[in-house]
């Protein structure tokens, strides 16, 4: 993807929108951004000895969000949160974001004082961007048959120091930040009836009821990822975007280990079932491994850290992940949350 300036592709209101985006994007600062929107490329500066971390995510209407369920501010927030969460998992510090947006014409029509759907989408994205000093440094905008946001996040990490999925070994202990299943709880409730309409008024992380916050306004664990990397605590890490059962399987595969987790050790979000904690995606918490001798704090940056299991050498003929429940030890097959399908 190009890191081009945001260009004009459609008439009338779009130019206005671009002006607004550029004006707002410029105010977000970020010392690494040497040159932002307005030239052919953005210029990012790294500190000596750093390498660039890059991640990209696609958010598609009807697939990753619903125009009729999600407040536009939440859609913008979530699009950026997914990328920031990937940076957090690597222990990278965010540098800048790039956004390519495809939008149907009707979503650019102003409605009330908060503006159009896309105005509100950008407001949600900018709010989270400001919280993490992540300027919007470029992108593209075009009319499209459905709403699509393709976001690229860049970050910086000292060379050779990024947290990888592949660094864990047998005997390491497994930890997660925060609580699990909260996003699935919110989504399940949103999908049941008239709440979806109500939710469109929940426009900020503080203005939303607790039960919906993890789903509508998940907080990427940037500070926690940085702390794990800087303090040398984690041997491997991944963010929980698809669900614990899938993301743990990725970590196990990349590290060449098996895992045993304990159901009663899992930090369930308010109202979440074990199923939702294991398989509900989009919690954007960090899952990490640490050597058994490393003392892991109970909380990092105000977010609880829970020990949930242990890694072992692969055992032939066994599934990679086993879970201890009240009824004994059983295999845990990877199974993600099925979004809107
Ligand atoms: Mg990820």
CSV table of C-alpha atoms and ligand atoms in Angstrom, one decimal:
chain,number,residue,atom,x,y,z
A,1,UNK,CA,0.0,0.0,0.0
A,2,UNK,CA,1.2,3.5,-0.8
A,3,UNK,CA,1.7,6.1,1.9
A,4,UNK,CA,0.4,8.7,-0.4
A,5,UNK,CA,-1.3,11.9,0.7
A,6,UNK,CA,-5.1,11.7,1.0
A,7,UNK,CA,-6.2,12.6,-2.5
A,8,UNK,CA,-9.5,13.8,-3.9
A,9,UNK,CA,-11.4,11.1,-5.7
A,10,UNK,CA,-15.0,12.4,-5.6
A,11,UNK,CA,-16.7,15.8,-5.8
A,12,UNK,CA,-18.2,18.3,-3.4
A,13,UNK,CA,-18.3,17.2,0.2
A,14,UNK,CA,-15.2,15.0,0.0
A,15,UNK,CA,-12.9,17.9,-0.5
A,16,UNK,CA,-14.4,19.4,2.6
A,17,UNK,CA,-13.9,16.1,4.4
A,18,UNK,CA,-10.2,15.9,3.3
A,19,UNK,CA,-9.6,19.4,4.5
A,20,UNK,CA,-11.0,18.5,7.9
A,21,UNK,CA,-9.1,15.3,8.1
A,22,UNK,CA,-5.8,17.0,7.2
A,23,UNK,CA,-6.4,19.8,9.7
A,24,UNK,CA,-7.2,17.4,12.5
A,25,UNK,CA,-4.4,14.9,11.5
A,26,UNK,CA,-1.8,17.7,11.7
A,27,UNK,CA,-2.8,18.5,15.3
A,28,UNK,CA,-2.0,15.0,16.6
A,29,UNK,CA,1.8,15.7,16.6
A,30,UNK,CA,4.1,12.7,17.2
A,31,UNK,CA,7.8,13.5,17.1
A,32,UNK,CA,8.6,10.7,14.7
A,33,UNK,CA,6.5,12.2,12.0
A,34,UNK,CA,8.9,14.4,10.0
A,35,UNK,CA,6.4,15.1,7.2
A,36,UNK,CA,2.7,14.3,7.2
A,37,UNK,CA,-0.3,14.7,4.9
A,38,UNK,CA,0.4,17.1,2.0
A,39,UNK,CA,3.3,15.6,0.1
A,40,UNK,CA,3.7,12.5,-2.0
A,41,UNK,CA,5.0,10.4,0.9
A,42,UNK,CA,5.1,10.8,4.6
A,43,UNK,CA,8.5,10.9,6.2
A,44,UNK,CA,9.0,9.0,9.5
A,45,UNK,CA,12.1,9.3,11.6
A,46,UNK,CA,13.5,6.4,13.7
A,47,UNK,CA,15.9,6.8,16.6
A,48,UNK,CA,19.4,5.2,16.1
A,49,UNK,CA,19.3,1.4,16.5
A,50,UNK,CA,15.5,1.1,16.0
A,51,UNK,CA,13.6,-0.9,13.4
A,52,UNK,CA,10.3,-0.3,11.9
A,53,UNK,CA,7.2,-2.4,12.8
A,54,UNK,CA,4.4,-2.4,10.3
A,55,UNK,CA,0.9,-3.9,10.5
A,56,UNK,CA,-2.2,-3.7,8.3
A,57,UNK,CA,-5.8,-4.4,9.0
A,58,UNK,CA,-9.0,-4.4,7.0
A,59,UNK,CA,-12.4,-3.4,8.4
A,60,UNK,CA,-15.4,-4.2,6.2
A,61,UNK,CA,-19.0,-3.2,6.7
A,62,UNK,CA,-21.1,-6.3,7.4
A,63,UNK,CA,-18.0,-8.3,8.2
A,64,UNK,CA,-16.1,-6.5,11.0
A,65,UNK,CA,-18.8,-4.0,11.9
A,66,UNK,CA,-22.4,-3.3,11.2
A,67,UNK,CA,-23.6,0.1,10.1
A,68,UNK,CA,-26.9,-0.6,11.9
A,69,UNK,CA,-25.3,-1.7,15.2
A,70,UNK,CA,-22.1,0.1,15.8
A,71,UNK,CA,-21.8,3.9,16.5
A,72,UNK,CA,-19.5,5.3,13.7
A,73,UNK,CA,-17.1,6.6,16.4
A,74,UNK,CA,-16.7,3.0,17.6
A,75,UNK,CA,-16.0,1.8,14.1
A,76,UNK,CA,-13.2,4.4,13.7
A,77,UNK,CA,-11.9,3.6,17.2
A,78,UNK,CA,-11.9,-0.2,16.5
A,79,UNK,CA,-10.2,0.1,13.1
A,80,UNK,CA,-7.3,2.0,14.8
A,81,UNK,CA,-7.3,-0.2,17.9
A,82,UNK,CA,-6.7,-3.4,15.9
A,83,UNK,CA,-3.5,-2.0,14.5
A,84,UNK,CA,-2.3,-0.4,17.8
A,85,UNK,CA,-2.9,-3.8,19.5
A,86,UNK,CA,-0.6,-5.5,17.0
A,87,UNK,CA,2.1,-2.9,17.8
A,88,UNK,CA,1.5,-3.5,21.5
A,89,UNK,CA,2.0,-7.3,21.0
A,90,UNK,CA,5.5,-6.6,19.6
A,91,UNK,CA,6.4,-4.1,22.3
A,92,UNK,CA,6.6,-1.3,19.7
A,93,UNK,CA,6.0,2.4,20.2
A,94,UNK,CA,3.4,3.8,17.7
A,95,UNK,CA,4.8,6.2,15.1
A,96,UNK,CA,2.0,7.0,12.6
A,97,UNK,CA,-1.1,5.6,11.0
A,98,UNK,CA,-2.2,5.5,7.4
A,99,UNK,CA,-5.8,5.1,6.4
A,100,UNK,CA,-7.5,4.2,3.1
A,101,UNK,CA,-11.2,4.6,3.3
A,102,UNK,CA,-13.9,3.4,0.8
A,103,UNK,CA,-17.3,5.0,1.6
A,104,UNK,CA,-20.7,4.9,0.0
A,105,UNK,CA,-22.0,8.4,-0.8
A,106,UNK,CA,-24.9,8.3,1.6
A,107,UNK,CA,-22.4,7.9,4.6
A,108,UNK,CA,-20.9,11.3,3.7
A,109,UNK,CA,-24.2,13.1,4.1
A,110,UNK,CA,-24.3,15.3,7.2
A,111,UNK,CA,-26.9,14.3,9.8
A,112,UNK,CA,-27.3,16.6,12.8
A,113,UNK,CA,-24.6,18.4,14.7
A,114,UNK,CA,-22.2,15.4,14.8
A,115,UNK,CA,-22.0,15.4,11.0
A,116,UNK,CA,-22.0,12.4,8.6
A,117,UNK,CA,-21.2,8.8,9.4
A,118,UNK,CA,-17.7,9.3,8.1
A,119,UNK,CA,-17.2,12.5,10.1
A,120,UNK,CA,-18.1,10.5,13.2
A,121,UNK,CA,-15.9,7.6,12.1
A,122,UNK,CA,-13.0,10.0,11.9
A,123,UNK,CA,-13.8,11.5,15.3
A,124,UNK,CA,-13.6,8.1,16.9
A,125,UNK,CA,-10.4,7.3,15.2
A,126,UNK,CA,-8.8,10.7,16.0
A,127,UNK,CA,-9.8,10.4,19.7
A,128,UNK,CA,-7.9,7.1,20.1
A,129,UNK,CA,-5.0,8.3,17.9
A,130,UNK,CA,-4.6,11.3,20.2
A,131,UNK,CA,-4.6,9.1,23.3
A,132,UNK,CA,-1.6,7.2,21.8
A,133,UNK,CA,0.1,10.2,20.2
A,134,UNK,CA,-0.3,8.4,16.8
A,135,UNK,CA,-0.7,11.0,14.0
A,136,UNK,CA,-2.5,10.1,10.8
A,137,UNK,CA,0.2,10.5,8.2
A,138,UNK,CA,-1.5,9.7,5.0
A,139,UNK,CA,-4.0,7.5,3.2
A,140,UNK,CA,-6.6,7.6,0.4
A,141,UNK,CA,-10.3,8.2,0.1
A,142,UNK,CA,-12.7,6.9,-2.6
A,143,UNK,CA,-16.4,6.4,-3.1
A,144,UNK,CA,-17.2,2.7,-2.8
A,145,UNK,CA,-20.2,0.4,-2.8
A,146,UNK,CA,-19.7,-0.5,0.9
A,147,UNK,CA,-17.7,1.0,3.8
A,148,UNK,CA,-14.2,-0.3,4.0
A,149,UNK,CA,-11.3,1.0,6.1
A,150,UNK,CA,-7.8,-0.3,5.4
A,151,UNK,CA,-5.5,0.9,8.2
A,152,UNK,CA,-1.7,0.7,8.4
A,153,UNK,CA,0.1,1.3,11.6
A,154,UNK,CA,3.8,1.9,11.9
A,155,UNK,CA,5.8,1.6,15.1
A,156,UNK,CA,9.4,1.6,16.3
A,157,UNK,CA,11.2,-1.0,18.4
A,158,UNK,CA,14.9,-1.3,19.3
A,159,UNK,CA,16.5,-3.6,16.7
A,160,UNK,CA,16.3,-7.3,17.7
A,161,UNK,CA,14.2,-6.5,20.8
A,162,UNK,CA,10.6,-6.9,19.5
A,163,UNK,CA,8.4,-9.4,21.3
A,164,UNK,CA,7.8,-12.3,19.0
A,165,UNK,CA,5.4,-15.2,19.0
A,166,UNK,CA,8.3,-17.6,18.6
A,167,UNK,CA,10.3,-16.8,21.7
A,168,UNK,CA,8.6,-19.1,24.2
A,169,UNK,CA,9.9,-22.5,25.4
A,170,UNK,CA,8.8,-25.5,27.4
A,171,UNK,CA,8.4,-24.5,31.1
A,172,UNK,CA,7.5,-20.9,30.4
A,173,UNK,CA,4.4,-19.6,32.2
A,174,UNK,CA,1.5,-18.1,30.3
A,175,UNK,CA,-0.2,-14.8,31.3
A,176,UNK,CA,-2.9,-12.5,30.0
A,177,UNK,CA,-3.7,-8.8,30.6
A,178,UNK,CA,-7.1,-7.6,31.6
A,179,UNK,CA,-10.3,-9.7,31.2
A,180,UNK,CA,-11.5,-12.1,28.5
A,181,UNK,CA,-14.8,-12.4,26.8
A,182,UNK,CA,-16.0,-8.8,27.3
A,183,UNK,CA,-16.1,-8.0,23.6
A,184,UNK,CA,-18.2,-11.2,22.9
A,185,UNK,CA,-20.6,-10.2,25.7
A,186,UNK,CA,-21.1,-6.7,24.2
A,187,UNK,CA,-21.5,-8.0,20.7
A,188,UNK,CA,-24.0,-10.7,21.7
A,189,UNK,CA,-26.2,-8.1,23.4
A,190,UNK,CA,-25.9,-5.7,20.5
A,191,UNK,CA,-27.0,-8.4,18.1
A,192,UNK,CA,-30.2,-9.0,20.1
A,193,UNK,CA,-32.7,-6.4,19.1
A,194,UNK,CA,-33.3,-2.7,19.7
A,195,UNK,CA,-30.1,-2.1,21.7
A,196,UNK,CA,-28.4,-1.7,18.3
A,197,UNK,CA,-30.2,1.5,17.7
A,198,UNK,CA,-29.5,2.7,21.2
A,199,UNK,CA,-25.8,1.9,20.7
A,200,UNK,CA,-25.5,4.5,17.9
A,201,UNK,CA,-25.6,7.2,20.6
A,202,UNK,CA,-22.7,5.8,22.5
A,203,UNK,CA,-20.0,7.9,21.0
A,204,UNK,CA,-17.1,7.9,23.4
A,205,UNK,CA,-15.4,5.3,25.6
A,206,UNK,CA,-16.6,7.1,28.8
A,207,UNK,CA,-20.2,7.6,27.5
A,208,UNK,CA,-20.9,3.9,27.0
A,209,UNK,CA,-22.2,1.4,29.6
A,210,UNK,CA,-19.6,-0.9,31.1
A,211,UNK,CA,-21.0,-4.0,29.5
A,212,UNK,CA,-20.4,-2.6,26.0
A,213,UNK,CA,-17.1,-0.8,26.5
A,214,UNK,CA,-14.8,-3.7,25.7
A,215,UNK,CA,-16.6,-4.3,22.4
A,216,UNK,CA,-17.3,-0.8,21.2
A,217,UNK,CA,-14.1,0.9,22.6
A,218,UNK,CA,-11.4,-1.7,23.3
A,219,UNK,CA,-8.2,-0.2,24.7
A,220,UNK,CA,-5.0,-1.4,23.0
A,221,UNK,CA,-2.4,-2.4,25.6
A,222,UNK,CA,0.4,-0.2,24.2
A,223,UNK,CA,1.8,0.7,27.7
A,224,UNK,CA,1.7,-2.9,28.8
A,225,UNK,CA,3.5,-4.2,25.6
A,226,UNK,CA,6.2,-1.5,26.1
A,227,UNK,CA,6.7,-2.4,29.7
A,228,UNK,CA,7.0,-6.1,29.0
A,229,UNK,CA,9.6,-5.4,26.3
A,230,UNK,CA,11.6,-2.7,28.2
A,231,UNK,CA,11.7,-4.7,31.4
A,232,UNK,CA,12.6,-7.9,29.7
A,233,UNK,CA,9.6,-9.7,31.2
A,234,UNK,CA,8.1,-11.7,28.3
A,235,UNK,CA,9.7,-14.4,26.2
A,236,UNK,CA,6.9,-14.3,23.6
A,237,UNK,CA,3.7,-12.3,23.0
A,238,UNK,CA,0.6,-12.0,20.8
A,239,UNK,CA,-2.5,-9.9,21.0
A,240,UNK,CA,-5.9,-11.5,21.5
A,241,UNK,CA,-7.7,-10.5,18.3
A,242,UNK,CA,-9.3,-13.8,17.2
A,243,UNK,CA,-9.8,-15.4,20.6
A,244,UNK,CA,-7.6,-17.1,23.2
A,245,UNK,CA,-8.0,-20.6,21.7
A,246,UNK,CA,-6.8,-19.4,18.3
A,247,UNK,CA,-4.2,-16.9,19.3
A,248,UNK,CA,-2.6,-19.3,21.9
A,249,UNK,CA,-2.5,-21.9,19.1
A,250,UNK,CA,-0.5,-19.4,17.0
A,251,UNK,CA,1.9,-18.7,19.8
A,252,UNK,CA,2.4,-22.4,20.5
A,253,UNK,CA,2.9,-23.2,16.8
A,254,UNK,CA,5.5,-20.4,16.3
A,255,UNK,CA,7.3,-21.3,19.5
A,256,UNK,CA,7.1,-25.1,18.9
A,257,UNK,CA,5.5,-25.8,22.3
A,258,UNK,CA,2.2,-27.2,23.7
A,259,UNK,CA,0.1,-25.4,26.4
A,260,UNK,CA,-1.9,-26.4,29.4
A,261,UNK,CA,-4.3,-23.7,30.7
A,262,UNK,CA,-6.6,-23.7,33.7
A,263,UNK,CA,-10.2,-22.7,33.2
A,264,UNK,CA,-10.5,-21.3,36.8
A,265,UNK,CA,-7.5,-19.1,36.3
A,266,UNK,CA,-9.0,-17.3,33.3
A,267,UNK,CA,-10.0,-13.7,34.1
A,268,UNK,CA,-13.6,-13.6,32.9
A,269,UNK,CA,-15.0,-10.3,31.9
A,270,UNK,CA,-18.2,-9.2,33.7
A,271,UNK,CA,-21.0,-11.5,32.4
A,272,UNK,CA,-18.7,-13.6,30.2
A,273,UNK,CA,-19.0,-17.3,29.9
A,274,UNK,CA,-16.0,-19.6,29.7
A,275,UNK,CA,-16.9,-20.2,26.1
A,276,UNK,CA,-16.8,-16.4,25.4
A,277,UNK,CA,-13.4,-16.1,27.2
A,278,UNK,CA,-11.9,-18.9,25.3
A,279,UNK,CA,-13.3,-18.3,21.8
A,280,UNK,CA,-14.8,-14.8,21.7
A,281,UNK,CA,-12.4,-12.6,19.7
A,282,UNK,CA,-11.6,-8.9,19.8
A,283,UNK,CA,-10.6,-8.6,23.4
A,284,UNK,CA,-7.3,-7.0,22.3
A,285,UNK,CA,-5.6,-8.1,25.5
A,286,UNK,CA,-2.0,-9.3,25.4
A,287,UNK,CA,-1.2,-13.0,25.8
A,288,UNK,CA,2.4,-13.6,26.8
A,289,UNK,CA,4.9,-16.2,28.0
A,290,UNK,CA,7.6,-15.6,30.6
A,291,UNK,CA,10.4,-17.7,32.0
A,292,UNK,CA,9.4,-19.3,35.3
A,293,UNK,CA,12.1,-17.4,37.2
A,294,UNK,CA,10.8,-14.0,36.0
A,295,UNK,CA,8.6,-12.3,38.5
A,296,UNK,CA,5.5,-10.9,36.7
A,297,UNK,CA,3.7,-8.0,38.5
A,298,UNK,CA,0.0,-8.4,39.3
A,299,UNK,CA,-0.8,-5.4,37.3
A,300,UNK,CA,1.0,-3.3,34.6
A,301,UNK,CA,-0.1,0.3,34.1
A,302,UNK,CA,-3.2,-0.3,36.1
A,303,UNK,CA,-4.3,-3.4,34.1
A,304,UNK,CA,-4.4,-6.7,35.9
A,305,UNK,CA,-2.1,-9.5,34.8
A,306,UNK,CA,-3.2,-13.1,35.3
A,307,UNK,CA,-1.3,-16.4,35.1
A,308,UNK,CA,-3.4,-18.8,33.1
A,309,UNK,CA,-1.2,-21.8,32.3
A,310,UNK,CA,2.2,-23.3,31.4
A,311,UNK,CA,4.0,-24.4,28.2
A,312,UNK,CA,5.5,-27.8,27.7
A,313,UNK,CA,7.4,-29.6,25.0
A,314,UNK,CA,5.2,-31.0,22.3
A,315,UNK,CA,3.7,-34.4,23.2
A,316,UNK,CA,3.2,-36.7,20.2
A,317,UNK,CA,-0.4,-37.4,19.4
A,318,UNK,CA,-1.7,-34.7,21.7
A,319,UNK,CA,-3.6,-31.6,20.7
A,320,UNK,CA,-1.4,-28.5,21.2
A,321,UNK,CA,-3.6,-27.0,23.9
A,322,UNK,CA,-5.2,-28.7,26.8
A,323,UNK,CA,-7.5,-27.2,29.4
A,324,UNK,CA,-8.1,-28.2,33.0
A,325,UNK,CA,-11.7,-27.9,34.0
A,326,UNK,CA,-13.8,-29.3,36.9
A,327,UNK,CA,-14.4,-32.4,34.8
A,328,UNK,CA,-10.7,-33.0,34.1
A,329,UNK,CA,-8.2,-32.3,31.4
A,330,UNK,CA,-9.4,-32.1,27.9
A,331,UNK,CA,-8.2,-30.9,24.5
A,332,UNK,CA,-9.0,-27.3,23.5
A,333,UNK,CA,-9.5,-27.0,19.7
A,334,UNK,CA,-8.9,-23.6,18.2
A,335,UNK,CA,-12.3,-22.0,17.6
A,336,UNK,CA,-12.8,-18.3,16.9
A,337,UNK,CA,-15.8,-16.0,17.2
A,338,UNK,CA,-18.0,-16.1,14.1
A,339,UNK,CA,-18.6,-12.5,13.2
A,340,UNK,CA,-22.0,-11.7,11.7
A,341,UNK,CA,-21.9,-14.9,9.6
B,1,LIG,MG1,-2.2,-9.5,16.2
